[in-house]
Amino acid sequence: MQEFVKATSQAGASSHLATAGQRESQTRVINRAKELLADGTVARVLGWKAGDLPYNPEPAYFEKEEDFADFVYNGFCGANLSKYMIEASKLEGKTLVCLKPCDTYSFQELMKEHRVDRDKAYIIGVGCKGKLDIEKIKAMGIKGIQSISGAELEDEAETLTIQTIYGEKTCAYKDAMLERCHVCKGKDHMIFDEIIGESKETKDADRFTEVEKIEAMSPEEKFAFFQKELSKCIRCNACRNVCPACSCRKCVFDSNKFDSAQKANVDSFEEKMFHIIRAFHVAGRCTDCGECSRVCPQGIPLHLFNRKFIKDIDELYGEYQAGADLEPRTPLTDYRFEDAEPGIVAERG
Amino acid sequence: MKTEKNRAELIKEISGVNPLKCMKCGKCSASCPSYNEMDIKPHQFVSYVINEDIESLVNSKSLWKCLSCFACVERCPRDVKPGKLIDAARQIVVRERDNTYLSPDEVPELLDPETPQQLLVSAFRRYRR
Amino acid sequence: MQRIGVFVCHCGTNIAATVDVKKVVEMAQHEPGVVHAEDYAYMCSEAGQELIHKAIKEKKLTGLVVCSCSPRMHETTFRNAAEKAGLNPYMVEIANIREHCSWIHKDIGEATEKAVILMRAAIAKVNLDAPLKPGESKVTKRALVIGGGIAGIQTALDIAEAGYPVDIVEKTPSIGGRMSQLDKTFPTLDCSSCILTPKMGEVNAHPLINIYTYSEVESVAGFVGDFTVEIRKKARSVDMDKCTGCGLCQEKCPSKKSLSEFNRGLSTRSAIYTPFAQAVPNVPVIDREACIKFKTGKCGICSKVCQAGAIDYDQTDEIVTEKYGAIVVATGFDMIKLDKYDEYAYSQSKDVITSLELERIMNAAGPTGGHLERLSDGKDPKEIVFIQCVGSRCADDRGKSYCSKICCMYTAKHAMLIRDKYPDTNVTVFYIDVRTPGKNFDEFYRRAVEDYGVNYIKGQVGKVIPQPNGKLLVQGADLLDSKQILKEADMVVLAAAIEPNPDVRKIATMLTASIDTNNFLTEAHAKLRPVESPTAGIFLSGVCQGPKDIPETVSQAGAAAVKAIGLLAKDKLLTNPCTAHSDELMCNGCSQCANVCPYGAITYEDREVNDHGIRERRRIAVVNDALCQGCGACTVTCPSGAMDLQGFSNRQILAEVDAICR
Amino acid sequence: MSIEKNEEFRPKIVAFCCNWCSYAGADLAGSSRMSYSADVKIIRVPCSCRVNPMFILRAFERGADGVIMCGCHPGDCHYTSGNFYARRRMTLLFSMLDYIGVESGRTRVEWVSAAEGAKFSQTMHEFVDKITSLGKNVRLEDLRCRNL
């Protein structure tokens, strides 16, 4: 918390108003949450609490007034809280959940799949102006971070000011944004009870550019690329655990239904095919929230798998955005007589 | 290479028509305002293309009697559209004449700007021989 | 671990000439679970089956692998043999070493190697086989027929004659359908209503048939043998029990300007009406949109004149819920709309009519009292042109891709009738092909040409141009004579394509019956099961399945009835045990599987589960065994693998893959 | 000739065939004695929609060099719509395999009716030739190489 106060006070004069606005927006969420807790509308609040470092807030429940001392909402609150609502839906009473615009797609997709209970959720659509990627900041050579200001000044903030043990560093907010925010789906919340704070569309790139780059490679180059990336995987399951679409009660890789949980297969089949199968299982349901890539400790660009499927679906079966509506059929549970034949893959070359 | 087979293929390609879809109903000939002027009737055009007898087609009177009114194109129930085949056969004639026709740069000088465009286009279609 | 017996068939020399069967037997001994292996000249013979029987008993086998011909050939034989010896029939797997091996390979080494691999795959599968038992479901001994035309009438009569109660649901106020609108029928020229009305009366009087007219199917739930159907009885505003059918109300009704549906809009009717004189039931309905009482509240004349006191303005729609074992769809057809065919001037001239309109004009009970006349000026037409294939055999979106099948014959009939009744009227038919396959059909067409002098011209008409003098200029081409024809006609009759009743799509969705892009219901097999829908318990009668004339419709109606009777005659249905099942501990309840199920076999229920000590209510997919046909679409859609298919489980197929790639 | 082939490279090919059309088509190829390579091994499934992408990946992982799936022609599915779902699934899976650098010729879908014995045999011929020309499938086996 202390860093926060410091950070805001260090903000430049030009962004002072914005600072107030933003700080107010965090305060407004807190105040509104306390209000709803007090009047019994909700039994708990699902938000983010400050972590041990200035850039790692983590999802948390807040049930009592005093819990809110740790409540934060800033540029590092990338975590998509919709998946937590699966468990929260089983609890007594309503849960207030803070969802960013892109998180609401996941929430709707989970609603469609009957995994979350709309009646058990009170959704505060929180404003979002792009979330930050600490790995990008570190990659700029900024090490020994003590505090970061500008992360919470999302209205007009264009610069992050970072206090490190080596002195003060700055970087453009934009340059530190998560990849997914550069291909933002839009600033509108798909579902909410109320909205607090403003959102900004941060899209400045085409989301299929990277996929196209790979598609253009020769088979050898493609293989070399994926072999290099996938070989980094330590099978920690972080991608699977964070993914709102990977919400199976029991993952196929943990069950005996496919022989895939047997020891011999863990070493070979799962080892090799995990990411392809995972991407296939979420194809047509993945909202492209980008959490898989964000949490991967090895920095594997896992979203490239999902996005390849999204691109194919868009091109072959018509534009589709998972979670944009509550229509029960997804591209893989639907068909048209005149759909492309699988041979199109070879024809496209 | 100018074989009859190639020319027939070219006609299909230019027109985008699959002549095999024809069920020989004759609605094209029934619709044609130039029918009596033609030696090869519109519905026969289709079988000439199927039989790859393009030489007869390009030498026929019909080729230049067609008004390109497209009544047959409009009414054909099988999507065969003889008018398009005729148009493609004309294209063949033009393409095979190599460089003996006007260059596009010469055209503007010869044109009266008052002439309606539609008239020009149909005139080009008919008289480009 | 299973105790598996492997039996390798020589099939005379069919297998043994190319596959070293002894080697296959030897290799089988090394496979896990195999406790017995032998070969024999003909495994399918009595003696071969006896070997199987003996081995099952002596070696206490729990699974069988038969290396022989295709399972499509003898799987049932070997399953039955196993069952006789006390083994579950689903513990038998076939390795197809004939069609897929010995018959297509020449090299013995190569064929033997492949036969061994195919055997291994079968052994791997049987190792994971589980005994399966077909389920049972009850049969409600009552049938529903949707549609009250000749198809529905015939089906209902045939089912009822077999002793099963039948309900007919008909959308319009009377049964009778298209056939009741026809004048004469080809190829014998019987009067249509003379042969139809006795059947309508029979249906009405039959103690086992119940007719719901002016009613529609509202919803369908359940499955073969046990459908629950909601039927909406639309408010008739007339009490069916009290009405005597005297017709006084229709006579006195002051609102007489509504277009008669029965006469295809060529005449008018009153707001309270029966569609035609022989209507069954002979009870009128009030068209509430035309009725003055309903529009203004003032009138009520019908109520005043009705001596039976049958008029009931307060009647409301009523929903009846009924259970059925079988459902027959007989929704029939209509003519396509001709608004996209401007070239034939249908909407510009009253004298350009469709064949069905001509049918009404020729009918003694029709708008002109049976006198053939121009609708524009009432004059006798002297020159009539028929145009065939209007909207049939069309590749574009204006018409239909199929041949409507009945037009060639009814046009010959029309031409003949006109020439017979009005010998000084010329009749010209422009045709593309004349199609007359059917008993006495071509003879009938030839009579039109030879005995009645109907002028047939090969060539589709290009355009019909109404002239200022009231005539119609028909521009056509005679392709055989290579000349273009301009003909002045007094009347032009268009043989418009027929299309399935548009409501059938809604009904197909309710029934989960499959339907093609032309809105024809799909049959289970184009040749061998033409009157059954792929959805069990749904049968097809009449034009809803494809274009048909009356004799064909009646035969198909009978066939559909027999299929329905065959179902109703059973007390219990045995269901295919190779069905999908969901593991309640793994199911997410995400509804993805229900999306792809072609049979609507998957529903969801909130169930209390005990997941390793955690008790909670979960949404779980439940497969109805009676509905599931075992395609497996759901199993692949299920990301967690909770949904699996018995007899073709994930583990079994993976085991086969492993065995083959070993 | 087959011996020569044997010394060189014999591909392992798995064919998934639906029970109603393609398996029957393969039977017809057999009863019409239309030969094709013994390298093809057929697995019977009720419908092409029963083929889980995991089966295909498993086959590759276990050393298959090519996987082909056959089903009823679109619109002719015994279960009315199964092959439509299968078609989308396979299109996406094949596209993904192509994307990670597995040669697209190693996977194929062909619709074979019960009457198309000749087509079945012809298709298998072509597929075996294609796989033989591609050689051993090493990519999927080496997709994750820990020592890199």
PDB file of N, CA and C in Angstrom, chain C residues 70-72 75 96 99-100 103-105 110 114 117 514 595-596 598-599 629-633 635-637 644-645 648-650 653-654 657-658 660-662, chain D residues 2 10 12 14 16 19 23-24 26-27 30-31 33-38 40-44 46-47 49-50 53 55 58-59 62 64 79-81 85 89:
ATOM      1  N   SER C  70     -15.481 -60.081 -42.789  1.00  0.00           N
ATOM      2  CA  SER C  70     -15.889 -58.798 -42.219  1.00  0.00           C
ATOM      3  C   SER C  70     -16.933 -58.977 -41.113  1.00  0.00           C
ATOM      4  N   PRO C  71     -16.822 -58.162 -40.062  1.00  0.00           N
ATOM      5  CA  PRO C  71     -17.843 -58.236 -39.011  1.00  0.00           C
ATOM      6  C   PRO C  71     -19.231 -57.927 -39.545  1.00  0.00           C
ATOM      7  N   ARG C  72     -19.275 -57.219 -40.664  1.00  0.00           N
ATOM      8  CA  ARG C  72     -20.576 -56.913 -41.249  1.00  0.00           C
ATOM      9  C   ARG C  72     -21.235 -58.199 -41.755  1.00  0.00           C
ATOM     10  N   GLU C  75     -20.486 -61.084 -37.661  1.00  0.00           N
ATOM     11  CA  GLU C  75     -20.370 -60.677 -36.253  1.00  0.00           C
ATOM     12  C   GLU C  75     -21.552 -61.229 -35.456  1.00  0.00           C
ATOM     13  N   ASN C  96     -10.876 -58.673 -39.189  1.00  0.00           N
ATOM     14  CA  ASN C  96     -11.286 -58.873 -40.580  1.00  0.00           C
ATOM     15  C   ASN C  96     -10.059 -59.206 -41.426  1.00  0.00           C
ATOM     16  N   GLU C  99     -11.691 -59.702 -46.159  1.00  0.00           N
ATOM     17  CA  GLU C  99     -11.888 -58.521 -47.012  1.00  0.00           C
ATOM     18  C   GLU C  99     -10.739 -57.518 -46.885  1.00  0.00           C
ATOM     19  N   HIS C 100     -10.235 -57.380 -45.659  1.00  0.00           N
ATOM     20  CA  HIS C 100      -9.197 -56.362 -45.454  1.00  0.00           C
ATOM     21  C   HIS C 100      -7.789 -56.935 -45.529  1.00  0.00           C
ATOM     22  N   TRP C 103      -7.884 -61.135 -49.277  1.00  0.00           N
ATOM     23  CA  TRP C 103      -8.416 -60.902 -50.619  1.00  0.00           C
ATOM     24  C   TRP C 103      -7.696 -59.785 -51.373  1.00  0.00           C
ATOM     25  N   ILE C 104      -6.964 -58.964 -50.658  1.00  0.00           N
ATOM     26  CA  ILE C 104      -6.347 -57.838 -51.373  1.00  0.00           C
ATOM     27  C   ILE C 104      -4.820 -57.931 -51.433  1.00  0.00           C
ATOM     28  N   HIS C 105      -4.264 -58.919 -50.740  1.00  0.00           N
ATOM     29  CA  HIS C 105      -2.804 -59.045 -50.797  1.00  0.00           C
ATOM     30  C   HIS C 105      -2.430 -60.371 -51.445  1.00  0.00           C
ATOM     31  N   GLU C 110       3.557 -60.961 -46.352  1.00  0.00           N
ATOM     32  CA  GLU C 110       2.969 -59.652 -46.094  1.00  0.00           C
ATOM     33  C   GLU C 110       1.566 -59.779 -45.504  1.00  0.00           C
ATOM     34  N   LYS C 114       0.181 -58.820 -41.715  1.00  0.00           N
ATOM     35  CA  LYS C 114      -0.935 -57.910 -41.486  1.00  0.00           C
ATOM     36  C   LYS C 114      -2.042 -58.593 -40.687  1.00  0.00           C
ATOM     37  N   ILE C 117      -1.255 -58.481 -37.125  1.00  0.00           N
ATOM     38  CA  ILE C 117      -1.460 -57.160 -36.534  1.00  0.00           C
ATOM     39  C   ILE C 117      -2.945 -56.890 -36.305  1.00  0.00           C
ATOM     40  N   SER C 514     -34.426 -35.721 -39.519  1.00  0.00           N
ATOM     41  CA  SER C 514     -33.535 -34.945 -40.380  1.00  0.00           C
ATOM     42  C   SER C 514     -34.267 -34.540 -41.654  1.00  0.00           C
ATOM     43  N   ASN C 595     -25.329 -30.396 -27.715  1.00  0.00           N
ATOM     44  CA  ASN C 595     -25.336 -29.615 -28.957  1.00  0.00           C
ATOM     45  C   ASN C 595     -25.126 -30.479 -30.186  1.00  0.00           C
ATOM     46  N   VAL C 596     -24.303 -31.517 -30.065  1.00  0.00           N
ATOM     47  CA  VAL C 596     -23.985 -32.297 -31.263  1.00  0.00           C
ATOM     48  C   VAL C 596     -24.820 -33.569 -31.374  1.00  0.00           C
ATOM     49  N   PRO C 598     -27.433 -35.898 -32.489  1.00  0.00           N
ATOM     50  CA  PRO C 598     -28.459 -35.784 -33.535  1.00  0.00           C
ATOM     51  C   PRO C 598     -29.820 -36.292 -33.070  1.00  0.00           C
ATOM     52  N   TYR C 599     -29.875 -36.942 -31.921  1.00  0.00           N
ATOM     53  CA  TYR C 599     -31.117 -37.589 -31.513  1.00  0.00           C
ATOM     54  C   TYR C 599     -31.750 -36.939 -30.288  1.00  0.00           C
ATOM     55  N   GLN C 629     -28.097 -43.654 -30.448  1.00  0.00           N
ATOM     56  CA  GLN C 629     -27.834 -44.637 -31.501  1.00  0.00           C
ATOM     57  C   GLN C 629     -26.359 -45.029 -31.542  1.00  0.00           C
ATOM     58  N   GLY C 630     -25.555 -44.400 -30.689  1.00  0.00           N
ATOM     59  CA  GLY C 630     -24.168 -44.817 -30.581  1.00  0.00           C
ATOM     60  C   GLY C 630     -23.228 -44.267 -31.627  1.00  0.00           C
ATOM     61  N   CYS C 631     -23.459 -43.031 -32.084  1.00  0.00           N
ATOM     62  CA  CYS C 631     -22.552 -42.488 -33.104  1.00  0.00           C
ATOM     63  C   CYS C 631     -21.230 -42.030 -32.500  1.00  0.00           C
ATOM     64  N   GLY C 632     -21.290 -41.510 -31.283  1.00  0.00           N
ATOM     65  CA  GLY C 632     -20.063 -41.090 -30.619  1.00  0.00           C
ATOM     66  C   GLY C 632     -19.701 -39.632 -30.794  1.00  0.00           C
ATOM     67  N   ALA C 633     -20.577 -38.849 -31.436  1.00  0.00           N
ATOM     68  CA  ALA C 633     -20.268 -37.425 -31.639  1.00  0.00           C
ATOM     69  C   ALA C 633     -20.000 -36.737 -30.302  1.00  0.00           C
ATOM     70  N   THR C 635     -18.777 -37.982 -27.588  1.00  0.00           N
ATOM     71  CA  THR C 635     -17.559 -38.384 -26.880  1.00  0.00           C
ATOM     72  C   THR C 635     -16.371 -37.520 -27.266  1.00  0.00           C
ATOM     73  N   VAL C 636     -16.384 -37.052 -28.499  1.00  0.00           N
ATOM     74  CA  VAL C 636     -15.244 -36.247 -28.944  1.00  0.00           C
ATOM     75  C   VAL C 636     -15.429 -34.793 -28.508  1.00  0.00           C
ATOM     76  N   THR C 637     -16.684 -34.392 -28.411  1.00  0.00           N
ATOM     77  CA  THR C 637     -16.959 -33.026 -27.979  1.00  0.00           C
ATOM     78  C   THR C 637     -16.599 -32.836 -26.514  1.00  0.00           C
ATOM     79  N   ASP C 644     -18.255 -41.400 -22.791  1.00  0.00           N
ATOM     80  CA  ASP C 644     -17.561 -42.478 -23.495  1.00  0.00           C
ATOM     81  C   ASP C 644     -18.593 -43.383 -24.152  1.00  0.00           C
ATOM     82  N   LEU C 645     -18.155 -44.118 -25.156  1.00  0.00           N
ATOM     83  CA  LEU C 645     -19.089 -44.946 -25.909  1.00  0.00           C
ATOM     84  C   LEU C 645     -18.833 -46.416 -25.588  1.00  0.00           C
ATOM     85  N   PHE C 648     -17.089 -49.083 -28.041  1.00  0.00           N
ATOM     86  CA  PHE C 648     -16.054 -48.371 -28.808  1.00  0.00           C
ATOM     87  C   PHE C 648     -15.444 -47.319 -27.895  1.00  0.00           C
ATOM     88  N   SER C 649     -14.977 -47.742 -26.731  1.00  0.00           N
ATOM     89  CA  SER C 649     -14.523 -46.760 -25.745  1.00  0.00           C
ATOM     90  C   SER C 649     -13.203 -46.139 -26.164  1.00  0.00           C
ATOM     91  N   ASN C 650     -12.911 -45.008 -25.575  1.00  0.00           N
ATOM     92  CA  ASN C 650     -11.653 -44.321 -25.860  1.00  0.00           C
ATOM     93  C   ASN C 650     -10.464 -45.255 -25.632  1.00  0.00           C
ATOM     94  N   ILE C 653     -10.196 -47.925 -28.433  1.00  0.00           N
ATOM     95  CA  ILE C 653      -9.675 -47.475 -29.724  1.00  0.00           C
ATOM     96  C   ILE C 653      -8.187 -47.135 -29.604  1.00  0.00           C
ATOM     97  N   LEU C 654      -7.817 -46.531 -28.478  1.00  0.00           N
ATOM     98  CA  LEU C 654      -6.390 -46.248 -28.269  1.00  0.00           C
ATOM     99  C   LEU C 654      -5.592 -47.556 -28.230  1.00  0.00           C
ATOM    100  N   VAL C 657      -5.074 -48.646 -31.688  1.00  0.00           N
ATOM    101  CA  VAL C 657      -4.036 -47.813 -32.311  1.00  0.00           C
ATOM    102  C   VAL C 657      -2.657 -48.298 -31.865  1.00  0.00           C
ATOM    103  N   ASP C 658      -2.530 -48.507 -30.560  1.00  0.00           N
ATOM    104  CA  ASP C 658      -1.232 -48.936 -30.020  1.00  0.00           C
ATOM    105  C   ASP C 658      -0.816 -50.280 -30.613  1.00  0.00           C
ATOM    106  N   ILE C 660      -1.669 -51.576 -33.435  1.00  0.00           N
ATOM    107  CA  ILE C 660      -1.299 -51.469 -34.846  1.00  0.00           C
ATOM    108  C   ILE C 660       0.066 -50.796 -35.015  1.00  0.00           C
ATOM    109  N   CYS C 661       0.340 -49.817 -34.186  1.00  0.00           N
ATOM    110  CA  CYS C 661       1.593 -49.065 -34.345  1.00  0.00           C
ATOM    111  C   CYS C 661       2.762 -49.691 -33.586  1.00  0.00           C
ATOM    112  N   ARG C 662       2.467 -50.798 -32.920  1.00  0.00           N
ATOM    113  CA  ARG C 662       3.505 -51.394 -32.089  1.00  0.00           C
ATOM    114  C   ARG C 662       4.744 -51.770 -32.882  1.00  0.00           C
TER     115      ARG C 662
ATOM    116  N   SER D   2       7.743 -55.945 -53.499  1.00  0.00           N
ATOM    117  CA  SER D   2       7.418 -55.667 -52.107  1.00  0.00           C
ATOM    118  C   SER D   2       8.629 -55.917 -51.208  1.00  0.00           C
ATOM    119  N   ARG D  10       8.859 -49.104 -44.987  1.00  0.00           N
ATOM    120  CA  ARG D  10       7.461 -49.518 -44.985  1.00  0.00           C
ATOM    121  C   ARG D  10       6.699 -48.615 -44.033  1.00  0.00           C
ATOM    122  N   LYS D  12       3.888 -47.004 -41.646  1.00  0.00           N
ATOM    123  CA  LYS D  12       2.791 -47.498 -40.826  1.00  0.00           C
ATOM    124  C   LYS D  12       1.622 -46.543 -41.031  1.00  0.00           C
ATOM    125  N   VAL D  14      -2.512 -45.840 -40.330  1.00  0.00           N
ATOM    126  CA  VAL D  14      -3.749 -46.184 -39.637  1.00  0.00           C
ATOM    127  C   VAL D  14      -4.902 -45.536 -40.377  1.00  0.00           C
ATOM    128  N   PHE D  16      -8.973 -44.875 -40.075  1.00  0.00           N
ATOM    129  CA  PHE D  16     -10.214 -44.975 -39.302  1.00  0.00           C
ATOM    130  C   PHE D  16     -11.369 -44.976 -40.294  1.00  0.00           C
ATOM    131  N   ASN D  19     -18.347 -47.359 -39.745  1.00  0.00           N
ATOM    132  CA  ASN D  19     -18.948 -48.675 -39.937  1.00  0.00           C
ATOM    133  C   ASN D  19     -19.878 -48.751 -41.139  1.00  0.00           C
ATOM    134  N   TYR D  23     -16.147 -48.482 -44.027  1.00  0.00           N
ATOM    135  CA  TYR D  23     -15.733 -49.847 -43.700  1.00  0.00           C
ATOM    136  C   TYR D  23     -16.349 -50.808 -44.721  1.00  0.00           C
ATOM    137  N   ALA D  24     -17.608 -50.527 -45.064  1.00  0.00           N
ATOM    138  CA  ALA D  24     -18.275 -51.346 -46.079  1.00  0.00           C
ATOM    139  C   ALA D  24     -17.618 -51.142 -47.435  1.00  0.00           C
ATOM    140  N   ALA D  26     -14.466 -50.536 -47.858  1.00  0.00           N
ATOM    141  CA  ALA D  26     -13.233 -51.315 -47.773  1.00  0.00           C
ATOM    142  C   ALA D  26     -13.554 -52.798 -47.964  1.00  0.00           C
ATOM    143  N   ASP D  27     -14.678 -53.241 -47.408  1.00  0.00           N
ATOM    144  CA  ASP D  27     -15.110 -54.629 -47.621  1.00  0.00           C
ATOM    145  C   ASP D  27     -15.342 -54.896 -49.099  1.00  0.00           C
ATOM    146  N   GLY D  30     -12.300 -55.317 -50.909  1.00  0.00           N
ATOM    147  CA  GLY D  30     -11.811 -56.669 -50.649  1.00  0.00           C
ATOM    148  C   GLY D  30     -12.522 -57.690 -51.510  1.00  0.00           C
ATOM    149  N   SER D  31     -13.862 -57.646 -51.491  1.00  0.00           N
ATOM    150  CA  SER D  31     -14.575 -58.686 -52.239  1.00  0.00           C
ATOM    151  C   SER D  31     -14.411 -58.496 -53.743  1.00  0.00           C
ATOM    152  N   ARG D  33     -11.541 -57.714 -54.901  1.00  0.00           N
ATOM    153  CA  ARG D  33     -10.097 -58.006 -55.045  1.00  0.00           C
ATOM    154  C   ARG D  33      -9.311 -56.803 -55.584  1.00  0.00           C
ATOM    155  N   MET D  34      -9.674 -55.616 -55.115  1.00  0.00           N
ATOM    156  CA  MET D  34      -8.923 -54.434 -55.544  1.00  0.00           C
ATOM    157  C   MET D  34      -7.824 -54.197 -54.524  1.00  0.00           C
ATOM    158  N   SER D  35      -6.622 -54.544 -54.880  1.00  0.00           N
ATOM    159  CA  SER D  35      -5.564 -54.560 -53.894  1.00  0.00           C
ATOM    160  C   SER D  35      -5.076 -53.161 -53.541  1.00  0.00           C
ATOM    161  N   TYR D  36      -4.583 -53.063 -52.347  1.00  0.00           N
ATOM    162  CA  TYR D  36      -3.835 -51.877 -51.934  1.00  0.00           C
ATOM    163  C   TYR D  36      -2.803 -52.328 -50.918  1.00  0.00           C
ATOM    164  N   SER D  37      -1.940 -51.437 -50.523  1.00  0.00           N
ATOM    165  CA  SER D  37      -0.793 -51.830 -49.716  1.00  0.00           C
ATOM    166  C   SER D  37      -1.191 -52.423 -48.370  1.00  0.00           C
ATOM    167  N   ALA D  38      -0.454 -53.434 -47.952  1.00  0.00           N
ATOM    168  CA  ALA D  38      -0.702 -54.063 -46.656  1.00  0.00           C
ATOM    169  C   ALA D  38      -0.270 -53.158 -45.512  1.00  0.00           C
ATOM    170  N   VAL D  40      -1.581 -50.468 -44.811  1.00  0.00           N
ATOM    171  CA  VAL D  40      -2.776 -49.813 -44.261  1.00  0.00           C
ATOM    172  C   VAL D  40      -3.488 -50.765 -43.321  1.00  0.00           C
ATOM    173  N   LYS D  41      -3.750 -50.309 -42.093  1.00  0.00           N
ATOM    174  CA  LYS D  41      -4.512 -51.110 -41.142  1.00  0.00           C
ATOM    175  C   LYS D  41      -5.752 -50.308 -40.754  1.00  0.00           C
ATOM    176  N   ILE D  42      -6.883 -50.985 -40.834  1.00  0.00           N
ATOM    177  CA  ILE D  42      -8.144 -50.280 -40.622  1.00  0.00           C
ATOM    178  C   ILE D  42      -8.673 -50.482 -39.204  1.00  0.00           C
ATOM    179  N   ILE D  43      -9.117 -49.390 -38.591  1.00  0.00           N
ATOM    180  CA  ILE D  43      -9.818 -49.470 -37.313  1.00  0.00           C
ATOM    181  C   ILE D  43     -11.266 -49.083 -37.558  1.00  0.00           C
ATOM    182  N   ARG D  44     -12.170 -49.922 -37.103  1.00  0.00           N
ATOM    183  CA  ARG D  44     -13.603 -49.662 -37.329  1.00  0.00           C
ATOM    184  C   ARG D  44     -14.156 -48.782 -36.210  1.00  0.00           C
ATOM    185  N   PRO D  46     -17.876 -46.443 -35.171  1.00  0.00           N
ATOM    186  CA  PRO D  46     -19.271 -46.366 -35.612  1.00  0.00           C
ATOM    187  C   PRO D  46     -19.491 -45.239 -36.632  1.00  0.00           C
ATOM    188  N   CYS D  47     -18.790 -44.133 -36.435  1.00  0.00           N
ATOM    189  CA  CYS D  47     -19.019 -42.963 -37.288  1.00  0.00           C
ATOM    190  C   CYS D  47     -17.732 -42.158 -37.293  1.00  0.00           C
ATOM    191  N   CYS D  49     -17.434 -39.261 -36.683  1.00  0.00           N
ATOM    192  CA  CYS D  49     -17.458 -38.330 -35.551  1.00  0.00           C
ATOM    193  C   CYS D  49     -16.984 -38.993 -34.273  1.00  0.00           C
ATOM    194  N   ARG D  50     -16.751 -40.302 -34.297  1.00  0.00           N
ATOM    195  CA  ARG D  50     -16.211 -40.979 -33.113  1.00  0.00           C
ATOM    196  C   ARG D  50     -14.692 -40.788 -33.040  1.00  0.00           C
ATOM    197  N   PRO D  53      -9.427 -36.485 -32.023  1.00  0.00           N
ATOM    198  CA  PRO D  53      -8.088 -36.070 -32.452  1.00  0.00           C
ATOM    199  C   PRO D  53      -6.989 -36.747 -31.632  1.00  0.00           C
ATOM    200  N   PHE D  55      -6.868 -39.781 -30.837  1.00  0.00           N
ATOM    201  CA  PHE D  55      -6.519 -41.073 -31.441  1.00  0.00           C
ATOM    202  C   PHE D  55      -5.456 -40.853 -32.521  1.00  0.00           C
ATOM    203  N   ARG D  58      -2.189 -39.916 -30.986  1.00  0.00           N
ATOM    204  CA  ARG D  58      -1.608 -41.097 -30.357  1.00  0.00           C
ATOM    205  C   ARG D  58      -0.944 -41.975 -31.411  1.00  0.00           C
ATOM    206  N   ALA D  59      -1.636 -42.147 -32.544  1.00  0.00           N
ATOM    207  CA  ALA D  59      -1.070 -42.977 -33.600  1.00  0.00           C
ATOM    208  C   ALA D  59       0.280 -42.418 -34.035  1.00  0.00           C
ATOM    209  N   ARG D  62       2.880 -42.986 -31.479  1.00  0.00           N
ATOM    210  CA  ARG D  62       3.327 -44.382 -31.407  1.00  0.00           C
ATOM    211  C   ARG D  62       4.057 -44.810 -32.676  1.00  0.00           C
ATOM    212  N   ALA D  64       3.127 -44.029 -36.086  1.00  0.00           N
ATOM    213  CA  ALA D  64       2.450 -44.073 -37.370  1.00  0.00           C
ATOM    214  C   ALA D  64       3.047 -43.004 -38.277  1.00  0.00           C
ATOM    215  N   TYR D  79     -25.791 -41.339 -39.157  1.00  0.00           N
ATOM    216  CA  TYR D  79     -26.324 -40.634 -37.988  1.00  0.00           C
ATOM    217  C   TYR D  79     -26.692 -39.193 -38.357  1.00  0.00           C
ATOM    218  N   THR D  80     -26.936 -38.980 -39.603  1.00  0.00           N
ATOM    219  CA  THR D  80     -27.348 -37.707 -40.210  1.00  0.00           C
ATOM    220  C   THR D  80     -26.306 -36.588 -40.203  1.00  0.00           C
ATOM    221  N   SER D  81     -25.617 -36.366 -39.079  1.00  0.00           N
ATOM    222  CA  SER D  81     -24.750 -35.188 -39.064  1.00  0.00           C
ATOM    223  C   SER D  81     -23.343 -35.459 -38.544  1.00  0.00           C
ATOM    224  N   TYR D  85     -19.553 -32.809 -38.171  1.00  0.00           N
ATOM    225  CA  TYR D  85     -18.726 -32.419 -37.016  1.00  0.00           C
ATOM    226  C   TYR D  85     -17.309 -32.914 -37.213  1.00  0.00           C
ATOM    227  N   ARG D  89     -13.716 -30.851 -37.141  1.00  0.00           N
ATOM    228  CA  ARG D  89     -12.651 -31.224 -36.197  1.00  0.00           C
ATOM    229  C   ARG D  89     -11.366 -31.547 -36.935  1.00  0.00           C
TER     230      ARG D  89
END
